[in-house]
Coordinates of C-alpha atoms in Angstrom, one line a residue:
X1 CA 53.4 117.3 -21.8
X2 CA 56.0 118.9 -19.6
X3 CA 52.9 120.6 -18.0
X4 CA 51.0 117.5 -17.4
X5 CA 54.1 115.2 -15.5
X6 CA 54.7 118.5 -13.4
X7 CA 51.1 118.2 -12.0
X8 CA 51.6 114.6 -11.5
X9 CA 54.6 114.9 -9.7
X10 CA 53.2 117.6 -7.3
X11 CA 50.3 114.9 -6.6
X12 CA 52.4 112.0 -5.9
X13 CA 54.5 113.8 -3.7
X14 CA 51.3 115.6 -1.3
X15 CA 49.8 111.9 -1.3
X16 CA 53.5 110.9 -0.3
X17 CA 53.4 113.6 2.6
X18 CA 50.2 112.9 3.8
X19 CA 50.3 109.0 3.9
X20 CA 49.8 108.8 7.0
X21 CA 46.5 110.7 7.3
X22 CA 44.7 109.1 4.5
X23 CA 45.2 105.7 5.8
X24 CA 44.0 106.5 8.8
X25 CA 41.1 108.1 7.6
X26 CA 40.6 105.1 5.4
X27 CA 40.8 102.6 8.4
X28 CA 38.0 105.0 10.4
X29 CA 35.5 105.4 7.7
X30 CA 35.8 101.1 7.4
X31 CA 35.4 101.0 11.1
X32 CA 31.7 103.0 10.5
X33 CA 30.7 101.5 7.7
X34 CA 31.2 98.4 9.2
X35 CA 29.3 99.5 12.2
X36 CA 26.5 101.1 9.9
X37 CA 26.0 97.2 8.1
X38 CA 26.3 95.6 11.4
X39 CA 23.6 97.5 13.1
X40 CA 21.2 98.3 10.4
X41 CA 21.5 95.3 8.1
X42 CA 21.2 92.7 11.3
X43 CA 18.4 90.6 12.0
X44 CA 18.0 88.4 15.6
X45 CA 15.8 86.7 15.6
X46 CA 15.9 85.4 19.6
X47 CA 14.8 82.3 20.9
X48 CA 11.0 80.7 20.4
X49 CA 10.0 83.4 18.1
X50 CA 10.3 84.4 14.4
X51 CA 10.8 86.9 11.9
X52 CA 8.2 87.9 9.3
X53 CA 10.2 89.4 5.9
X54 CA 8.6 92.3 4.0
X55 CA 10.3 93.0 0.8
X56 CA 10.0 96.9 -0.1
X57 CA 11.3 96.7 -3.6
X58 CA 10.2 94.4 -6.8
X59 CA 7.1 93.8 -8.9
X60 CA 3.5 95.3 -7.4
X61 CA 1.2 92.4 -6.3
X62 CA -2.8 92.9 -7.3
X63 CA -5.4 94.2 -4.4
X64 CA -6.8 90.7 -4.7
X65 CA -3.3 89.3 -3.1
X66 CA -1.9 89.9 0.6
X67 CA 0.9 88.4 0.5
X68 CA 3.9 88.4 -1.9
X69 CA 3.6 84.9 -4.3
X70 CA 7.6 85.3 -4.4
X71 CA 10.6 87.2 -3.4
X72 CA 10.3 89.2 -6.4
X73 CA 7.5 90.9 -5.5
X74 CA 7.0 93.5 -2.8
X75 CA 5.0 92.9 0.6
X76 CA 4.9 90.2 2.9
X77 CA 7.1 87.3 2.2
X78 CA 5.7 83.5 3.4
X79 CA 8.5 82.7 4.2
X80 CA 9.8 83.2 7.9
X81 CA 13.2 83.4 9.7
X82 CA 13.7 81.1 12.7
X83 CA 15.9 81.5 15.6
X84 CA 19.6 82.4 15.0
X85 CA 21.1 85.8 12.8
X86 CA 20.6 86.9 9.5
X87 CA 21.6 90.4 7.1
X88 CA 19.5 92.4 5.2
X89 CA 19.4 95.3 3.0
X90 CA 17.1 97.8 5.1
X91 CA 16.5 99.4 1.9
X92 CA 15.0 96.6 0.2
X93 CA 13.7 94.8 3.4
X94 CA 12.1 95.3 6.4
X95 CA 11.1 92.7 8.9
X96 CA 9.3 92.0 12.3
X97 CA 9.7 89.9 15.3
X98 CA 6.6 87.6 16.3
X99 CA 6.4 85.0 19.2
X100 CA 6.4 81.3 17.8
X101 CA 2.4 80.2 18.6
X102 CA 3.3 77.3 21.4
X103 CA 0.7 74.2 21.9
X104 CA 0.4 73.1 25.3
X105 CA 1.0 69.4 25.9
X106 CA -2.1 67.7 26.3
X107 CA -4.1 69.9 23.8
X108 CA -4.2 70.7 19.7
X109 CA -3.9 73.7 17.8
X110 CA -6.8 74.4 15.1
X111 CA -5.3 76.3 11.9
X112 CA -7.1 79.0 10.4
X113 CA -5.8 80.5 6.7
X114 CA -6.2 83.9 6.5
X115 CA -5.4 84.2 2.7
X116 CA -6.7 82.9 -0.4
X117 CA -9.9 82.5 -2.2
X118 CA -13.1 83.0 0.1
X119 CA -14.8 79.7 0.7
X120 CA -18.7 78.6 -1.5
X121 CA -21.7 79.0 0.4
X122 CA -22.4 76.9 3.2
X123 CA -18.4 75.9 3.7
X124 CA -16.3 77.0 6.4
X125 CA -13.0 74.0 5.9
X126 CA -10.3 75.3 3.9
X127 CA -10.0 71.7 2.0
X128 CA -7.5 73.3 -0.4
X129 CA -4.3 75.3 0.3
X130 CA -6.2 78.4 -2.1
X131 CA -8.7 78.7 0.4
X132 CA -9.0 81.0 3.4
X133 CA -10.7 78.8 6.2
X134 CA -10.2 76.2 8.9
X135 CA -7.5 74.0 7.7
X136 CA -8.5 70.2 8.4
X137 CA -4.9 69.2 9.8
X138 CA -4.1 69.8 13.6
X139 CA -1.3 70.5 15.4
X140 CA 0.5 68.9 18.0
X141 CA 1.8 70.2 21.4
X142 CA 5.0 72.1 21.2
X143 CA 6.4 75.3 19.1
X144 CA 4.8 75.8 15.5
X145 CA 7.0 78.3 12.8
X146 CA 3.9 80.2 11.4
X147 CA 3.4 83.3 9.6
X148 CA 1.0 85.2 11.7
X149 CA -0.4 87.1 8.3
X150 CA -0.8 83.6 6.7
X151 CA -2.8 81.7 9.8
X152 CA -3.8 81.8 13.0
X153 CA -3.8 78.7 15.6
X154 CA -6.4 78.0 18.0
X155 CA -4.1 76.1 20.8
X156 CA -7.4 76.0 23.3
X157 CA -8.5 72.4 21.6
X158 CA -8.3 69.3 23.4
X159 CA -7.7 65.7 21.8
X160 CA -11.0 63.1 22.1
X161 CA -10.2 60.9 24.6
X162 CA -12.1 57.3 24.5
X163 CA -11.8 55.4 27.8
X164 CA -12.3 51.7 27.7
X165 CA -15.5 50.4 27.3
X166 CA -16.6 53.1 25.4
X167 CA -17.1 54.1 21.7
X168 CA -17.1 57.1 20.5
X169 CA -19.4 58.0 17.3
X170 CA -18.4 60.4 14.7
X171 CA -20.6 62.9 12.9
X172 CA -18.6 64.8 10.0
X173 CA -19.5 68.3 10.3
X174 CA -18.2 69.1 6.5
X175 CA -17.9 67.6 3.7
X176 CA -20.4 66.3 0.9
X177 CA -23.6 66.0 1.3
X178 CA -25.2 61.9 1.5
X179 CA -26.6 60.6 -1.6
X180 CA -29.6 60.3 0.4
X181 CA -30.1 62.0 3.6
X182 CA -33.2 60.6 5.0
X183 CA -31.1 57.5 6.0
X184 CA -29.6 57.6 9.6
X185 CA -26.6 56.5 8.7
X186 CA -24.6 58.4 5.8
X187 CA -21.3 56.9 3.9
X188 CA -18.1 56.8 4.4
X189 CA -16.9 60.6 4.5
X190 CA -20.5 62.3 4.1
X191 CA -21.6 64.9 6.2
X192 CA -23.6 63.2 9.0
X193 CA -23.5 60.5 11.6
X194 CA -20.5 58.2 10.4
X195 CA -21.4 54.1 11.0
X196 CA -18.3 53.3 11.8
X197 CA -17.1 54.2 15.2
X198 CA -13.8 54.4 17.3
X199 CA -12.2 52.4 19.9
X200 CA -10.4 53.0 22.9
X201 CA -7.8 55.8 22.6
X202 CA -6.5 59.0 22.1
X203 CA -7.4 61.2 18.4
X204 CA -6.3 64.2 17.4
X205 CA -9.5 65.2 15.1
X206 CA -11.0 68.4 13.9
X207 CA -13.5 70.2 16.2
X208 CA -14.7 71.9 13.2
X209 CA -14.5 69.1 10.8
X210 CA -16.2 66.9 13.0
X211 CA -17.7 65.7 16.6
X212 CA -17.1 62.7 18.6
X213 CA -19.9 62.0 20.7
X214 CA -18.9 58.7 24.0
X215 CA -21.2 55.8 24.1
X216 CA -20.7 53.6 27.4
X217 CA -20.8 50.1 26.1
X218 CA -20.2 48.6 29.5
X219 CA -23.1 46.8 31.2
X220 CA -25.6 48.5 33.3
X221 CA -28.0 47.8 35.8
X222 CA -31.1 49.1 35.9
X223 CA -34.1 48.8 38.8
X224 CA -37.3 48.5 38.0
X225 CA -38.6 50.2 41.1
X226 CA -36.5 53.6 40.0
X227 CA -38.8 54.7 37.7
X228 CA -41.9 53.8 40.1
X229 CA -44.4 51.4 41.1
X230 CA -44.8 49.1 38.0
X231 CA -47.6 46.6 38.4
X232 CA -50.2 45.0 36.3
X233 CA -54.1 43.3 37.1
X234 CA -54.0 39.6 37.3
X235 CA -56.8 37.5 35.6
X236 CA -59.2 37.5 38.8
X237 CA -58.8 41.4 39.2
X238 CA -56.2 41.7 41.8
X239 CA -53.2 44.3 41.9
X240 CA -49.5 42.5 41.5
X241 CA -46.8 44.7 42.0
X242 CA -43.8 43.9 40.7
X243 CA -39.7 44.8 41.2
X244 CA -36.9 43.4 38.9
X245 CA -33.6 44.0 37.9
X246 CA -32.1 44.2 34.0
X247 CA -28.7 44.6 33.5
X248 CA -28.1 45.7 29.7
X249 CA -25.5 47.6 27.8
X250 CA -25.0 48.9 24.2
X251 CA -23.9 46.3 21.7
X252 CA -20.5 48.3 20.1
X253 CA -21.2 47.0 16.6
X254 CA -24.2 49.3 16.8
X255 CA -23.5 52.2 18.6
X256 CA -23.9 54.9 15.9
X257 CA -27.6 53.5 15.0
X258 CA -28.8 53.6 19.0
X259 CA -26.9 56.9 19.4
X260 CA -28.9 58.5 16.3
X261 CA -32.7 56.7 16.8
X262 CA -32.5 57.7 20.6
X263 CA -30.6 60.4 21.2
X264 CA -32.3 63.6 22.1
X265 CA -29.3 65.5 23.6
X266 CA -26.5 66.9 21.7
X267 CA -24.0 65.8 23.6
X268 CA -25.3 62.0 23.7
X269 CA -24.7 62.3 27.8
X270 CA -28.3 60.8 28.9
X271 CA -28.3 58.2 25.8
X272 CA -28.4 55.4 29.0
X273 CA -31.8 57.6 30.3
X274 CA -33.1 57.6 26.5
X275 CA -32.7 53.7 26.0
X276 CA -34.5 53.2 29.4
X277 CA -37.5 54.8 28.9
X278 CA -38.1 54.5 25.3
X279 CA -37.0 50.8 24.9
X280 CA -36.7 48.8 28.6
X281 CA -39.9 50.4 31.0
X282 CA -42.1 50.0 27.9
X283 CA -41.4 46.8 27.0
X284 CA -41.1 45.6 30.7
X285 CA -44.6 47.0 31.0
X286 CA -46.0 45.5 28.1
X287 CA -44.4 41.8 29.0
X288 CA -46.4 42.3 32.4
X289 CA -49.7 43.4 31.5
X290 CA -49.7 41.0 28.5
X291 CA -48.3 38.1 30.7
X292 CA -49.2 39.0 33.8
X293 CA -53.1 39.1 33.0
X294 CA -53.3 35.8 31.7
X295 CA -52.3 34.3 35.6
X296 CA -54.6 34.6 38.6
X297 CA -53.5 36.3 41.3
X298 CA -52.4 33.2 43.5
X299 CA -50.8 31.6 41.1
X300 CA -48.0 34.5 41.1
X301 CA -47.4 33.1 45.0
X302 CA -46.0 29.4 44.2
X303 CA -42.7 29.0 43.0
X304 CA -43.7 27.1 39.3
X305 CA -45.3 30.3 38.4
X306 CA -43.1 32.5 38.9
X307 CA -40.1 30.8 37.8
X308 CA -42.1 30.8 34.6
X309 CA -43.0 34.3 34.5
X310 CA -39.1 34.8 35.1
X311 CA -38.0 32.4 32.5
X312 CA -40.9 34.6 30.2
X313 CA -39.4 37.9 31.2
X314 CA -35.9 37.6 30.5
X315 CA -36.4 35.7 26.9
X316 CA -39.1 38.8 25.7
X317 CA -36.9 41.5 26.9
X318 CA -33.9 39.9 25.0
X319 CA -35.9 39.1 21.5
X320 CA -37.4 43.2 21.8
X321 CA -34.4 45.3 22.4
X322 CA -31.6 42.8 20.6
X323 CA -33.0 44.5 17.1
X324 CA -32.6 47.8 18.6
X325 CA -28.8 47.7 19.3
X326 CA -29.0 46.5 23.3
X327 CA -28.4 43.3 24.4
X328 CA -29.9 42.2 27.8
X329 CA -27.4 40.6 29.8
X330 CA -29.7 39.4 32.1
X331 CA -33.4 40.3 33.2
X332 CA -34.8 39.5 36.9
X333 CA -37.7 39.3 38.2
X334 CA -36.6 40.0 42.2
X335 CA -40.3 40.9 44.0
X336 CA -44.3 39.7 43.0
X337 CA -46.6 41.0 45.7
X338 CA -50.0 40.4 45.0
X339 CA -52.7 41.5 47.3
X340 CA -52.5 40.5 51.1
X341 CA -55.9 39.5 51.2
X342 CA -54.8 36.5 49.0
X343 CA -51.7 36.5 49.9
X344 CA -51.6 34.8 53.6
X345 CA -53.5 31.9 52.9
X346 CA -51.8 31.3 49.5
X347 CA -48.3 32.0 51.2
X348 CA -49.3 29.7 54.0
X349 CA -50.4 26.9 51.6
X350 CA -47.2 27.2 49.9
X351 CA -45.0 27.4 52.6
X352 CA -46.8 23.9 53.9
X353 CA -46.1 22.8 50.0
X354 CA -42.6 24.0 50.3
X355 CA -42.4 22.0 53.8
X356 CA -43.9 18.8 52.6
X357 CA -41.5 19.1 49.5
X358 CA -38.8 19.9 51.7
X359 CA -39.6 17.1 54.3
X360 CA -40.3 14.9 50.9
X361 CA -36.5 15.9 49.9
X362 CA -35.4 14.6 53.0
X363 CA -36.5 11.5 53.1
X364 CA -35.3 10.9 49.5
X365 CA -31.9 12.2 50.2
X366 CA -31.9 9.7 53.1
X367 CA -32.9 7.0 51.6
X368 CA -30.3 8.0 49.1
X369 CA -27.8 8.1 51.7
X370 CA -28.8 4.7 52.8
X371 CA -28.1 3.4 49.3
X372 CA -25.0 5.2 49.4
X373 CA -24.2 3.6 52.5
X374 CA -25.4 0.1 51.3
X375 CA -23.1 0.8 47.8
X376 CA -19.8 1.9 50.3
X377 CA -20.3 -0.9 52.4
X378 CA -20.8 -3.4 49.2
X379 CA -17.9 -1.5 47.8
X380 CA -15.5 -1.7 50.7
X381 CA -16.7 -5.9 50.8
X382 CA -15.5 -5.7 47.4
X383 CA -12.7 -4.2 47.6
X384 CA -12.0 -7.0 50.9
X385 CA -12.6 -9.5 48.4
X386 CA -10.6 -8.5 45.4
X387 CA -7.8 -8.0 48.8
X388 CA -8.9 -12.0 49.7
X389 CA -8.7 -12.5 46.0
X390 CA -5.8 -10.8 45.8
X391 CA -4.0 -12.5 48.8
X392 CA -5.2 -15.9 47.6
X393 CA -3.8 -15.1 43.6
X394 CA -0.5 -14.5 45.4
X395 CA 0.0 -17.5 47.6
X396 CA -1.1 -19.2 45.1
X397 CA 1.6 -18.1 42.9
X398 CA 4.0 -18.5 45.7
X399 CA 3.0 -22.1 46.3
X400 CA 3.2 -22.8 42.7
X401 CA 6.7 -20.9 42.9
X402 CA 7.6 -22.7 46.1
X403 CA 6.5 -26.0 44.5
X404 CA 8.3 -25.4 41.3
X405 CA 11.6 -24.7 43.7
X406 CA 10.4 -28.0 45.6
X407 CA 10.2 -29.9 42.5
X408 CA 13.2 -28.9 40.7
X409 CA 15.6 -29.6 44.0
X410 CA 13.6 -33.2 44.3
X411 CA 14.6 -33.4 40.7
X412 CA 18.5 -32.3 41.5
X413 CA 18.1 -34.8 44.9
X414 CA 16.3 -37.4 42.6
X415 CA 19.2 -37.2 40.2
X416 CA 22.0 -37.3 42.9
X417 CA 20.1 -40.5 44.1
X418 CA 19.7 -41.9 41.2
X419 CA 23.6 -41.1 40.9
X420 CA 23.7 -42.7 44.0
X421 CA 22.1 -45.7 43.6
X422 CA 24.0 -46.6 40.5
X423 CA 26.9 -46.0 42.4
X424 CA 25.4 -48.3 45.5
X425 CA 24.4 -50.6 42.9
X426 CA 28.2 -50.9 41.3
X427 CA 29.2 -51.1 45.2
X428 CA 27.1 -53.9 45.9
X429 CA 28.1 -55.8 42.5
X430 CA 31.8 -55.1 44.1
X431 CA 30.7 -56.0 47.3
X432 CA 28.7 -59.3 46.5
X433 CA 31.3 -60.4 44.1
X434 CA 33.8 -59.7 47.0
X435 CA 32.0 -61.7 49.4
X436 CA 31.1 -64.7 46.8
X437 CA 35.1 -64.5 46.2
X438 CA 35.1 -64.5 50.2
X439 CA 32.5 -67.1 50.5
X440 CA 34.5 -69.9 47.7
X441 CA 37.4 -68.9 49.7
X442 CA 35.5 -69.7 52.8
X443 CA 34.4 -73.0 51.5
X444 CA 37.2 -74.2 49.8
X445 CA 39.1 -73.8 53.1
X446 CA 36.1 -75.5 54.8
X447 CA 36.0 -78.3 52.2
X448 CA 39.5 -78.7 52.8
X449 CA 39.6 -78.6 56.3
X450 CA 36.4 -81.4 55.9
X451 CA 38.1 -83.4 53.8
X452 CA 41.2 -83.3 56.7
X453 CA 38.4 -84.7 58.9
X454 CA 37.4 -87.1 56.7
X455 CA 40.5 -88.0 56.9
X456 CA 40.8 -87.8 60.7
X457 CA 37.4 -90.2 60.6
X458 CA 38.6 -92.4 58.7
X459 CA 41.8 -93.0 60.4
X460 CA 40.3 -93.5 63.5
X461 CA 38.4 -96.3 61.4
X462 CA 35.2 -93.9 60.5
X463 CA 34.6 -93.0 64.3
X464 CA 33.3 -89.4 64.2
X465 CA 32.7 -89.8 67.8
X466 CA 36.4 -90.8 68.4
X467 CA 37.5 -87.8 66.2
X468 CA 35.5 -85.7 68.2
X469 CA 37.0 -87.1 71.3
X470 CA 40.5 -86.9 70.0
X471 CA 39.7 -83.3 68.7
X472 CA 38.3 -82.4 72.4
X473 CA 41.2 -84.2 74.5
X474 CA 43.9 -82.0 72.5
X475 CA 41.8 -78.9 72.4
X476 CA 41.2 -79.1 76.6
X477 CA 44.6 -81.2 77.2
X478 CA 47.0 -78.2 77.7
X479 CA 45.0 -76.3 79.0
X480 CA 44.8 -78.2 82.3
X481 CA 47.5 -78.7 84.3
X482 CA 46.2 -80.5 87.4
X483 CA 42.4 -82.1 87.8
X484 CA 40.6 -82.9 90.6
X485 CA 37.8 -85.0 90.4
X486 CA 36.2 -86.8 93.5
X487 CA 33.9 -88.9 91.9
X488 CA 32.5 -89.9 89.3
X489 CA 29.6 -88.2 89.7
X490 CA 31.6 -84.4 89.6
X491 CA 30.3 -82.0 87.2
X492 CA 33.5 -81.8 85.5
X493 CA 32.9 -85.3 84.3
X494 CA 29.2 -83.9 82.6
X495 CA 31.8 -82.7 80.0
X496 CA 32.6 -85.5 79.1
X497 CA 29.6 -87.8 79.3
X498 CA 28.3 -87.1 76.2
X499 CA 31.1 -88.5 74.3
X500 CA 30.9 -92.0 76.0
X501 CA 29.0 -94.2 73.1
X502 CA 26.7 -96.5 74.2
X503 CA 28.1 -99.6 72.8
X504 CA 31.6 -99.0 74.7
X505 CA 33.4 -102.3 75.8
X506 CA 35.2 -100.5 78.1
X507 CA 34.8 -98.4 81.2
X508 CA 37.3 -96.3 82.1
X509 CA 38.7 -97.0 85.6
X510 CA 38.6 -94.0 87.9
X511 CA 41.8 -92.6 89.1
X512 CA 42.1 -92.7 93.0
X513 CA 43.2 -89.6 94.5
X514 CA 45.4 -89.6 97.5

């Protein structure tokens, strides 16, 4: 024992010495080793690119597998590492650096597995994720993560683009077979030509999985004379030549039928071509040999005719190609030319026709503007008298207005005279009772001053004539103070002649003057 704590003392006291040196080679072989893990165990993974993990250690995978179905086992790992730093054991790991796959705006990326089960016979569309093969879904423009030993992209694909007034048709290039595949159209999901079409817009589908063929659906106009002469022999023999126009376009609702029945180009680009000389020129042709034969060659020179064989034209071209999936807008017929030899005479009868019509529409349209001018001028002498009318209603109603305002101050006056003459009445009651008062007073002092006559008379023994003297002599007595009277036959003496009675006694005796 004494041996043993000897031994331990000499230890403790050469660590004690060389303390110093130990901790600095401890602090230098941390240093390394933490250079050795930071150099060999790092992982950058830099910008727009990943890292693809390949585990060296674990359980064996089978020769039917190329990738690792989980960490555990060795090879490559699905899983990726995306930008930024990571550590790992270089003895159980390796890795690589790949460039993220990068979709260009404006176009797709197409995946394609490149593990799994191999696909059945006649299928090239991984629809399940054990698969190898085109995977249906697309990609969109920008960076994409992948495992380049689990899929490639295929960024060259660009998006179906449907402009207005177009549809587009869709034929499934995979998928199950139709129930019956002598039909033009197949279901819903099939492989074939799909009924139902797409609109306007932009679609990110599937070159592989299927194929999007552009119908124009917007009218066209088509000439007649493009495709050649196109004529017909009328019923006496003669050559018409005709020229029209038909302006037509795809009805959308059927789109995928015309495309299929007339379609002899894979892209669909000369469909418009296809529907014009399998469905328009022959039954344009038809319509005139049919129609046209049954007419004589003049006839197609007057205006009835031809606004018939017009009127014809566009309703047959409408009833043929409306089952076929194009409507006719409209169908023209813009030239007839039959032969010249018939021609001039015909054109020159018609044209006198036209004339005489014209000269006949002339006269109707002025005699129409004669009765137009006969209905203004009996309108405008209406229209006077419903004015006259109008004039007379209103100073009518102002008379009657006027005379109401007449009567009702003759009634006020009428009443203010009546008040009036009630009034002159009581003032002529006052007035005549006044006067009769007046009149009694009148007569009463009359009475009494004749019965002071009376009196007089018969003092002077019933003489009026001497009271009438008496009454004279002292009325005209003082008011004389001197007379002169030189005979007796002076006018002043007239006075008093007519007071002398006849049966008088007694003349006076003149006065002598000196």
């Amino acid at each position: 024992m004494r041996s043993d704590d000897g031994l331990a003392k000499r230890f403790v006291g050469a660590i004690t010495a060389n303390s110093p040196l130990l901790i600095l080679g401890a602090v230098v072989a941390f240093c390394v080793m933490a250079f050795v893990v930071y150099s060999m165990f790092r992982i950058d993974v830099p910008e727009a690119h990943v890292a693809v993990l390949i585990h060296n250690t674990g359980k064996d995978i089978t020769n039917a597998d190329e990738l690792a179905p989980s960490p555990e086992y060795k090879g490559i790992q699905k899983d990726v590492l995306r930008e930024g730093r990571y550590f790992k054991d270089p003895w159980n790991w390796s890795w690589e650096i790949h460039p993220m796959p990068e979709v260009t705006k404006g176009n797709m990326g197409v995946l394609v597995r490149l593990f799994g089960e191999d696909l059945g016979y006649g299928e090239f569309v991984a629809t399940s994720e054990n698969h190898k093969g085109i995977v249906p879904e697309v990609l969109r423009a920008g960076r994409h993560p992948i495992n380049p030993y689990m899929y490639r992209i295929e960024t060259e694909h660009e998006p179906v683009v449907i402009p207005a007034g177009f549809r587009g048709v869709v034929t499934n290039l995979s998928g199950p077979m139709p129930d019956n595949p002598n039909l033009l159209l197949v279901e819903k999901g099939k492989r074939g030509v799909q009924e139902e079409t797409l609109g306007e817009g932009t679609y990110y589908l599937n070159p592989y999985m299927c194929r999007v063929n552009l119908i124009d659906c917007r009218s066209q106009r088509f000439t007649v004379s493009d495709s050649g002469s196109m004529g017909f022999p009328s019923k006496d023999g003669f050559w018409v030549t005709m020229d029209g126009v038909i302006e037509f376009r795809i009805k959308p609702e059927m789109a995928s039928e015309v495309f299929v029945t007339y379609n002899d180009d894979t892209n669909g680009d000369e469909i418009d071509k296809e529907i014009v000389d399998k469905i328009i020129l022959p039954n344009a042709r038809s319509f005139c040999r049919l129609r046209g034969s049954s007419k004589a060659g003049r006839e197609f020179i007057g205006g009835e005719t031809r606004q018939e064989f017009q009127a014809g034209f566009q309703e047959v071209m409408q009833e043929a190609c409306e089952p076929e999936g194009i409507e006719i807008i409209q169908a023209l017929v813009t030239k007839i030319k039959p032969p010249e030899a018939i021609a001039r005479p015909i054109r020159d009868r018609e044209v006198t026709k036209q004339k005489l019509a014209q000269y006949t529409q002339q006269i109707a349209q002025q005699e129409s503007e004669q009765l137009l001018a006969k209905e203004e001028a009996l309108i405008e002498q209406r229209k006077e008298l419903v004015d006259a009318e109008r004039e007379v209603v209103q100073m009518t109603v102002k008379a009657k207005q006027e005379q109401q305002v007449a009567i009702t101050k003759a009634n006020e006056q009428l009443g203010v005279a009546k008040f009036r003459l009630e009034a002159a009445r009581d003032d002529a009651e006052a007035i005549k009772a006044r006067k009769e008062a007046e009149a009694k007073v009148i007569v009463l002092r009359l009475e009494a001053e004749a019965e002071g006559w009376k009196r007089s008379v018969a003092a002077l023994g019933g003489d009026g004539m001497a009271f009438a003297r008496n009454l004279l002599y002292a009325k005209l007595a003082p008011a004389y103070r001197s007379v002169m009277v030189n005979t007796a036959d002076s006018p002043l003496m007239e006075v008093f002649r007519g007071f002398v009675t006849d049966n008088a006694n007694e003349q006076p005796t003149p006065k002598k003057t000196n």
